[in-house]
Short mmCIF file of C-alpha atoms and ligand atoms in Angstrom, two decimals:
data_model
loop_
_atom_site.label_atom_id
_atom_site.label_comp_id
_atom_site.label_asym_id
_atom_site.label_seq_id
_atom_site.Cartn_x
_atom_site.Cartn_y
_atom_site.Cartn_z
CA MET A 1 0.00 0.00 0.00
CA VAL A 2 1.40 3.44 -0.98
CA ASP A 3 2.06 5.62 2.15
CA ASP A 4 -0.90 7.69 3.49
CA GLN A 5 -2.96 7.09 0.36
CA GLN A 6 -6.01 4.94 -0.21
CA PRO A 7 -4.87 1.37 -0.90
CA LEU A 8 -4.94 0.68 -4.62
CA VAL A 9 -6.69 -2.60 -3.83
CA GLU A 10 -8.56 -3.30 -0.59
CA GLU A 11 -6.12 -5.30 1.52
CA HIS A 12 -8.64 -7.97 2.41
CA THR A 13 -9.22 -8.56 -1.32
CA LEU A 14 -5.51 -9.17 -1.82
CA ASP A 15 -5.40 -11.40 1.25
CA ARG A 16 -8.38 -13.33 -0.07
CA ASP A 17 -6.86 -13.66 -3.54
CA CYS A 18 -3.76 -15.08 -1.90
CA THR A 19 -5.78 -17.69 0.02
CA THR A 20 -5.36 -20.56 -2.36
CA LEU A 21 -6.54 -24.11 -1.68
CA SER A 22 -3.15 -25.42 -0.58
CA ARG A 23 -2.57 -22.37 1.68
CA HIS A 24 -6.00 -22.77 3.24
CA VAL A 25 -5.24 -26.33 4.33
CA PHE A 26 -2.23 -25.10 6.33
CA GLN A 27 -4.39 -22.34 7.85
CA GLN A 28 -7.00 -24.95 8.84
CA LEU A 29 -4.45 -27.24 10.47
CA GLN A 30 -2.30 -24.47 11.94
CA SER A 31 0.60 -26.72 11.16
CA PHE A 32 3.29 -27.54 8.60
CA SER A 33 3.60 -31.15 9.79
CA PRO A 34 4.22 -33.90 7.20
CA GLU A 35 0.51 -34.79 7.38
CA ALA A 36 -0.47 -31.15 6.79
CA GLN A 37 1.93 -30.95 3.86
CA ASP A 38 0.46 -34.15 2.41
CA LEU A 39 -3.11 -32.87 2.70
CA SER A 40 -2.15 -29.51 1.25
CA ALA A 41 -0.48 -31.21 -1.71
CA LEU A 42 -3.44 -33.58 -2.18
CA MET A 43 -5.95 -30.73 -2.23
CA ASN A 44 -3.74 -28.85 -4.66
CA ARG A 45 -3.81 -31.89 -6.93
CA ILE A 46 -7.62 -32.09 -6.68
CA GLY A 47 -7.62 -28.45 -7.79
CA LEU A 48 -5.42 -29.25 -10.78
CA ALA A 49 -7.70 -32.12 -11.83
CA ALA A 50 -10.70 -29.79 -11.52
CA LYS A 51 -9.03 -27.15 -13.68
CA LEU A 52 -8.23 -29.67 -16.41
CA ILE A 53 -11.81 -31.01 -16.40
CA ALA A 54 -13.32 -27.50 -16.29
CA ARG A 55 -11.18 -26.50 -19.27
CA ARG A 56 -12.39 -29.53 -21.27
CA LEU A 57 -16.04 -28.95 -20.33
CA SER A 58 -15.88 -25.25 -21.25
CA ARG A 59 -14.79 -26.13 -24.80
CA ALA A 60 -16.51 -29.52 -25.14
CA GLY A 61 -18.74 -28.37 -27.99
CA LEU A 62 -15.69 -27.34 -30.00
CA VAL A 63 -13.35 -30.22 -29.26
CA GLU A 64 -13.37 -33.36 -31.38
CA ASN A 65 -14.50 -36.46 -29.45
CA ALA A 66 -15.28 -34.60 -26.24
CA LEU A 67 -19.01 -35.30 -26.19
CA GLY A 68 -21.17 -38.34 -26.67
CA PHE A 69 -20.82 -41.98 -25.69
CA THR A 70 -17.81 -44.30 -25.99
CA GLY A 71 -20.06 -47.29 -26.76
CA ASP A 72 -18.89 -49.11 -23.60
CA MET A 73 -20.74 -49.93 -20.36
CA ASN A 74 -19.16 -49.34 -16.94
CA ILE A 75 -19.25 -51.62 -13.90
CA GLN A 76 -22.51 -49.95 -12.95
CA GLY A 77 -24.08 -51.14 -16.22
CA GLU A 78 -24.31 -47.53 -17.42
CA SER A 79 -23.34 -46.28 -20.88
CA VAL A 80 -20.02 -44.49 -20.59
CA LYS A 81 -19.65 -40.91 -21.80
CA LYS A 82 -16.38 -39.77 -23.40
CA MET A 83 -16.20 -37.10 -20.69
CA ASP A 84 -16.43 -39.82 -17.99
CA VAL A 85 -13.32 -41.50 -19.43
CA TYR A 86 -11.44 -38.23 -19.90
CA ALA A 87 -12.16 -37.09 -16.33
CA ASN A 88 -11.28 -40.50 -14.90
CA ASP A 89 -7.94 -40.41 -16.72
CA VAL A 90 -7.29 -36.84 -15.54
CA PHE A 91 -7.45 -37.90 -11.88
CA ILE A 92 -5.14 -40.85 -12.55
CA ALA A 93 -2.60 -38.70 -14.40
CA VAL A 94 -2.70 -35.92 -11.80
CA PHE A 95 -2.24 -38.29 -8.86
CA LYS A 96 0.40 -40.44 -10.56
CA GLN A 97 2.69 -37.42 -10.32
CA SER A 98 1.65 -36.68 -6.75
CA GLY A 99 3.83 -39.41 -5.22
CA LEU A 100 1.24 -39.52 -2.43
CA VAL A 101 -1.63 -41.59 -3.75
CA CYS A 102 -1.09 -45.30 -4.03
CA ARG A 103 -4.60 -46.31 -5.13
CA LEU A 104 -7.57 -44.73 -6.86
CA ALA A 105 -11.09 -46.19 -6.68
CA SER A 106 -13.62 -44.75 -9.09
CA GLU A 107 -17.15 -45.26 -10.29
CA GLU A 108 -15.65 -45.87 -13.74
CA MET A 109 -13.27 -48.69 -12.72
CA GLU A 110 -14.33 -52.13 -11.51
CA LYS A 111 -11.20 -52.50 -9.36
CA PRO A 112 -8.94 -49.92 -7.72
CA TYR A 113 -6.17 -48.53 -9.91
CA TYR A 114 -2.74 -48.97 -8.30
CA ILE A 115 0.21 -46.63 -8.79
CA PRO A 116 3.04 -48.98 -7.73
CA GLU A 117 5.75 -46.32 -7.82
CA ASN A 118 3.78 -44.37 -5.19
CA CYS A 119 2.81 -47.28 -2.99
CA PRO A 120 5.88 -47.65 -0.74
CA ILE A 121 5.59 -44.02 0.34
CA GLY A 122 2.11 -42.89 -0.67
CA ARG A 123 -0.35 -44.08 1.95
CA TYR A 124 -3.40 -42.27 0.58
CA THR A 125 -6.28 -43.56 -1.48
CA LEU A 126 -8.43 -41.33 -3.67
CA LEU A 127 -12.08 -42.37 -4.02
CA TYR A 128 -13.89 -40.43 -6.70
CA ASP A 129 -16.72 -40.07 -9.14
CA PRO A 130 -14.93 -38.24 -11.94
CA ILE A 131 -17.99 -36.78 -13.61
CA ASP A 132 -21.26 -37.11 -11.77
CA GLY A 133 -24.42 -36.33 -13.70
CA SER A 134 -22.77 -36.92 -17.06
CA SER A 135 -26.19 -37.07 -18.73
CA ASN A 136 -26.05 -33.26 -18.40
CA VAL A 137 -22.75 -32.90 -20.24
CA ASP A 138 -24.10 -32.98 -23.80
CA ILE A 139 -26.75 -30.36 -22.98
CA ASN A 140 -24.34 -27.96 -21.27
CA LEU A 141 -25.91 -28.24 -17.84
CA ASN A 142 -23.99 -28.46 -14.59
CA VAL A 143 -22.07 -31.61 -13.68
CA GLY A 144 -19.69 -32.37 -10.84
CA SER A 145 -16.80 -34.43 -9.53
CA ILE A 146 -17.00 -36.00 -6.07
CA PHE A 147 -13.92 -37.04 -4.09
CA ALA A 148 -12.81 -38.47 -0.77
CA ILE A 149 -9.35 -39.19 0.59
CA ARG A 150 -8.61 -42.05 2.98
CA GLN A 151 -5.39 -43.39 4.44
CA GLN A 152 -4.41 -46.93 3.57
CA GLU A 153 -4.63 -49.16 6.64
CA GLY A 154 -2.38 -52.19 7.00
CA VAL A 155 -1.03 -54.17 4.08
CA ASP A 156 -3.08 -54.22 0.91
CA ASN A 157 -2.81 -57.67 -0.67
CA GLY A 158 -4.33 -56.36 -3.86
CA ASP A 159 -8.02 -56.37 -3.01
CA ALA A 160 -8.07 -53.00 -1.20
CA SER A 161 -10.23 -54.61 1.48
CA ASP A 162 -9.33 -51.84 3.89
CA LEU A 163 -11.59 -49.59 1.80
CA LEU A 164 -14.59 -51.56 3.09
CA GLN A 165 -14.85 -49.35 6.14
CA SER A 166 -17.37 -46.65 7.00
CA GLY A 167 -17.19 -43.05 5.83
CA ARG A 168 -15.82 -42.04 9.21
CA LYS A 169 -12.43 -43.16 7.85
CA GLN A 170 -12.43 -40.26 5.37
CA ILE A 171 -9.80 -37.63 6.14
CA ALA A 172 -10.97 -35.21 3.45
CA ALA A 173 -13.97 -35.04 1.12
CA GLY A 174 -15.70 -32.67 -1.22
CA TYR A 175 -16.89 -31.95 -4.70
CA VAL A 176 -16.28 -29.73 -7.70
CA LEU A 177 -19.33 -28.10 -9.29
CA TYR A 178 -18.79 -27.23 -12.95
CA GLY A 179 -21.42 -24.54 -13.43
CA PRO A 180 -21.43 -20.88 -14.53
CA SER A 181 -18.30 -20.80 -12.39
CA THR A 182 -16.26 -23.75 -11.21
CA VAL A 183 -16.58 -24.12 -7.44
CA LEU A 184 -14.62 -26.55 -5.30
CA VAL A 185 -16.17 -27.31 -1.89
CA TYR A 186 -14.16 -29.34 0.63
CA SER A 187 -13.68 -30.27 4.23
CA ILE A 188 -10.79 -31.85 6.12
CA GLY A 189 -12.95 -32.13 9.19
CA LYS A 190 -12.63 -28.47 10.17
CA GLY A 191 -15.72 -26.96 8.59
CA VAL A 192 -16.79 -26.60 4.96
CA HIS A 193 -15.17 -24.10 2.60
CA ALA A 194 -15.80 -23.12 -1.02
CA PHE A 195 -13.26 -21.95 -3.56
CA THR A 196 -14.10 -20.37 -6.90
CA LEU A 197 -11.84 -20.85 -9.90
CA ASP A 198 -10.47 -17.55 -11.19
CA PRO A 199 -9.62 -18.50 -14.79
CA SER A 200 -7.52 -15.34 -15.20
CA LEU A 201 -5.28 -16.53 -12.35
CA GLY A 202 -5.72 -20.26 -12.91
CA GLU A 203 -6.25 -20.52 -9.16
CA PHE A 204 -9.07 -21.59 -6.87
CA ILE A 205 -9.65 -18.63 -4.57
CA LEU A 206 -11.48 -18.77 -1.23
CA SER A 207 -15.06 -17.56 -1.80
CA SER A 208 -17.04 -18.91 1.21
CA GLU A 209 -15.47 -19.99 4.50
CA ASN A 210 -17.10 -22.06 7.27
CA ILE A 211 -20.36 -22.62 5.39
CA ARG A 212 -23.19 -23.49 7.83
CA MET A 213 -26.50 -25.03 6.74
CA PRO A 214 -29.81 -23.70 8.07
CA ASP A 215 -31.65 -26.28 10.22
CA HIS A 216 -34.56 -26.05 7.79
CA GLY A 217 -35.00 -24.93 4.19
CA PRO A 218 -37.88 -24.76 1.68
CA ILE A 219 -36.37 -27.07 -0.95
CA TYR A 220 -37.12 -30.75 -1.38
CA SER A 221 -35.21 -32.43 -4.20
CA ILE A 222 -36.35 -35.83 -5.50
CA ASN A 223 -37.12 -37.34 -8.89
CA GLU A 224 -40.91 -37.42 -8.60
CA GLY A 225 -40.98 -39.48 -11.80
CA ASN A 226 -40.11 -42.39 -9.51
CA PHE A 227 -43.16 -41.71 -7.28
CA TRP A 228 -44.86 -45.05 -7.96
CA GLN A 229 -41.62 -47.00 -7.48
CA CYS A 230 -41.10 -45.37 -4.08
CA LYS A 231 -42.04 -47.13 -0.85
CA GLU A 232 -45.30 -45.96 0.74
CA SER A 233 -43.39 -44.03 3.43
CA ILE A 234 -41.66 -41.85 0.80
CA ARG A 235 -44.92 -41.38 -1.10
CA ASP A 236 -46.49 -40.19 2.17
CA TYR A 237 -43.63 -37.69 2.61
CA ILE A 238 -44.11 -36.37 -0.95
CA ARG A 239 -47.86 -36.02 -0.36
CA TYR A 240 -47.04 -34.11 2.85
CA VAL A 241 -44.81 -31.51 1.13
CA HIS A 242 -47.38 -31.18 -1.67
CA ARG A 243 -50.08 -30.31 0.85
CA HIS A 244 -48.10 -27.96 3.14
CA GLU A 245 -47.11 -24.36 2.41
CA GLY A 246 -43.48 -23.38 2.29
CA TYR A 247 -41.99 -26.18 0.19
CA THR A 248 -40.62 -25.91 -3.34
CA ALA A 249 -39.27 -28.65 -5.62
CA ARG A 250 -35.88 -28.40 -7.31
CA TYR A 251 -34.23 -31.33 -9.14
CA SER A 252 -31.53 -31.15 -11.84
CA GLY A 253 -30.71 -34.85 -12.24
CA ALA A 254 -27.10 -34.12 -11.23
CA LEU A 255 -26.29 -34.94 -7.63
CA VAL A 256 -23.54 -32.35 -7.06
CA GLY A 257 -25.62 -29.39 -8.22
CA ASP A 258 -28.68 -30.56 -6.28
CA VAL A 259 -26.71 -31.08 -3.08
CA HIS A 260 -24.83 -27.78 -3.50
CA ARG A 261 -28.17 -25.96 -3.68
CA ILE A 262 -29.24 -27.71 -0.43
CA LEU A 263 -25.91 -26.84 1.23
CA MET A 264 -26.27 -23.17 0.34
CA GLN A 265 -30.05 -22.67 0.77
CA GLY A 266 -31.21 -25.47 3.08
CA GLY A 267 -33.74 -28.24 2.51
CA VAL A 268 -33.38 -31.94 1.68
CA PHE A 269 -32.25 -34.10 -1.23
CA LEU A 270 -33.54 -37.65 -1.46
CA TYR A 271 -32.57 -40.57 -3.59
CA PRO A 272 -34.41 -43.29 -1.66
CA GLY A 273 -34.49 -47.01 -2.27
CA SER A 274 -37.45 -48.30 -4.25
CA VAL A 275 -39.56 -51.41 -3.84
CA ARG A 276 -37.54 -53.10 -6.60
CA LYS A 277 -34.16 -51.56 -5.62
CA PRO A 278 -34.17 -50.99 -1.85
CA GLU A 279 -30.48 -50.02 -1.98
CA GLY A 280 -31.22 -47.07 -4.27
CA LYS A 281 -28.96 -45.83 -7.09
CA LEU A 282 -26.13 -43.79 -5.57
CA ARG A 283 -22.82 -45.37 -4.61
CA LEU A 284 -21.53 -45.22 -1.06
CA ILE A 285 -17.77 -44.81 -1.01
CA TYR A 286 -17.38 -42.19 -3.74
CA GLU A 287 -20.78 -40.47 -3.78
CA THR A 288 -22.95 -40.60 -0.65
CA ALA A 289 -20.21 -40.96 1.99
CA PRO A 290 -18.13 -37.95 0.80
CA LEU A 291 -21.28 -35.80 0.61
CA ALA A 292 -22.39 -37.01 4.04
CA PHE A 293 -18.98 -36.07 5.52
CA LEU A 294 -19.26 -32.59 4.03
CA ILE A 295 -22.90 -31.93 4.97
CA GLU A 296 -22.35 -33.08 8.58
CA GLN A 297 -19.37 -30.71 8.76
CA ALA A 298 -21.72 -27.90 7.69
CA GLY A 299 -24.20 -28.74 10.48
CA GLY A 300 -26.56 -30.82 8.33
CA LYS A 301 -27.44 -34.52 8.39
CA ALA A 302 -27.15 -37.48 6.02
CA SER A 303 -28.79 -40.87 6.37
CA THR A 304 -29.98 -43.89 4.43
CA GLY A 305 -33.40 -42.94 5.77
CA THR A 306 -32.88 -45.24 8.75
CA HIS A 307 -29.14 -45.13 9.59
CA ASN A 308 -26.55 -42.37 9.76
CA LEU A 309 -24.84 -42.57 6.37
CA LEU A 310 -21.34 -42.27 7.87
CA ASP A 311 -21.92 -45.44 9.92
CA VAL A 312 -22.69 -47.64 6.91
CA VAL A 313 -19.94 -50.22 6.28
CA PRO A 314 -19.66 -51.15 2.58
CA THR A 315 -19.79 -54.86 1.74
CA GLU A 316 -18.25 -54.23 -1.68
CA LEU A 317 -16.51 -51.39 -3.50
CA HIS A 318 -19.49 -50.23 -5.56
CA MET A 319 -22.17 -50.73 -2.93
CA ARG A 320 -25.18 -48.46 -3.26
CA THR A 321 -27.17 -46.82 -0.46
CA PRO A 322 -30.37 -44.81 -0.30
CA LEU A 323 -29.63 -41.14 0.49
CA VAL A 324 -31.53 -38.53 2.49
CA ILE A 325 -29.25 -35.49 2.97
CA GLY A 326 -29.60 -31.85 3.95
CA SER A 327 -30.87 -29.66 6.77
CA LYS A 328 -31.23 -31.54 10.05
CA GLU A 329 -34.95 -30.85 10.56
CA ASP A 330 -35.80 -31.74 6.96
CA VAL A 331 -33.86 -35.01 7.02
CA GLU A 332 -35.52 -35.93 10.32
CA LEU A 333 -38.95 -35.18 8.84
CA VAL A 334 -38.26 -37.67 6.03
CA GLU A 335 -36.95 -40.22 8.58
CA SER A 336 -40.13 -39.79 10.63
CA PHE A 337 -42.16 -41.01 7.63
CA ILE A 338 -39.88 -44.00 7.19
CA GLY A 339 -40.49 -45.23 10.72
CA GLU A 340 -39.76 -48.43 12.57
CA GLN A 341 -40.97 -50.91 9.92
CA GLU A 342 -38.41 -49.82 7.37
CA ARG A 343 -35.72 -49.52 10.01
CA LEU A 344 -36.17 -53.25 10.72
CA GLU A 345 -36.20 -54.02 6.98
CA GLU A 346 -32.96 -52.06 6.53
CA GLU A 347 -31.33 -53.83 9.51
CA ARG A 348 -32.21 -57.22 7.98
CA ARG A 349 -30.86 -56.14 4.60
CA LEU A 350 -27.56 -54.86 6.00
CA ILE A 351 -27.08 -58.04 8.08
CA ALA A 352 -27.84 -60.22 5.04
CA ALA A 353 -25.40 -58.21 2.91
CA GLN A 354 -22.65 -58.54 5.55
CA GLN A 355 -23.24 -62.30 5.86
CA SER A 356 -23.15 -62.92 2.08
P1 P6P B 401 -32.34 -40.19 -11.93
C1 P6P B 401 -26.57 -39.07 -12.35
O1 P6P B 401 -26.70 -40.16 -13.24
C2 P6P B 401 -26.81 -39.60 -10.96
O2 P6P B 401 -25.89 -40.60 -10.64
C3 P6P B 401 -26.76 -38.46 -9.95
O3 P6P B 401 -25.91 -37.44 -10.35
C4 P6P B 401 -28.19 -37.99 -9.88
O4 P6P B 401 -28.54 -37.47 -8.62
C5 P6P B 401 -28.99 -39.26 -10.19
O5 P6P B 401 -28.13 -40.14 -10.89
C6 P6P B 401 -30.20 -38.96 -11.04
O6 P6P B 401 -30.89 -40.18 -11.23
O7 P6P B 401 -32.85 -41.58 -11.70
O8 P6P B 401 -33.18 -39.15 -11.19
O9 P6P B 401 -32.10 -39.81 -13.37
#
């Protein structure tokens, strides 16, 4: 600042512009320990992956082979989009160079991807959905990436069985929302913070710190097209919000954008199980568990409808769970409709899954 003159740029703006993702991690931890340096480097790498994907998405309509389907099916039995493959490869390439991540587990890969050269030292595993909501890609609507970081426990004899532990083992989690701006929202267990990509700087800059959810919000977000496949308890909940003032429906078909709206404005997102598919559609270790970690850090709640989502222990890598996530009061209202009967059903299902 020039002496005794008005600062050319408000100091706090400069300070904010200097609060990059990697710097923010050190501020959170108040430490430069090896663990803090690892987490800072890991978050910086997530930021790099997000920038590469955002760049591809912003020009997808102009780039040969960026849009459309590959013609293959993934482990989920879903048609694979070219952007799914590109984004999946971006995370692999970015973390190969990190030296920190030994394994990556993704919605797009049946088994975890190992980076042997990292494994002796790198004790971290990245769990991610590289592009969530890819049906929106070809119509230029928002999509997202979801990520979680865990530490490898014990010796991995190639089946990554230590990943079959609850979401409470996550040491960091978050998502990237590719929308009008690219926003990265993350938590390392010390609150929830949002960074906005400044393309002119090529940096994610702190835009919202310590985000707190309201205990109640007006939004309920569910695909009402599934109404008749829903269990009676969920149909009763939908009838309730139809009949009571103060509720409004918002649903984009892309999980990250729908949950981000709930995080910022309050309310509840539901992807419940159905009569035919009681486990629902969304995957636990790289979709619902990372989001549950984040929303709980923001003062919200996440459950399967009967159990706290972060307590669910996966029985296999791509296990699905129902999801009810958002403001505490709104999640508890949905749970109140689900009641004891379904709680018993869910208990039986989880026990059967763990015994099989
Ligand atoms: P439906 C996208 O395919 C996704 O996995 C989530 O992003 C989204 O919340 C959900 O599926 C939408 O599913 O059945 O409503 O189209």
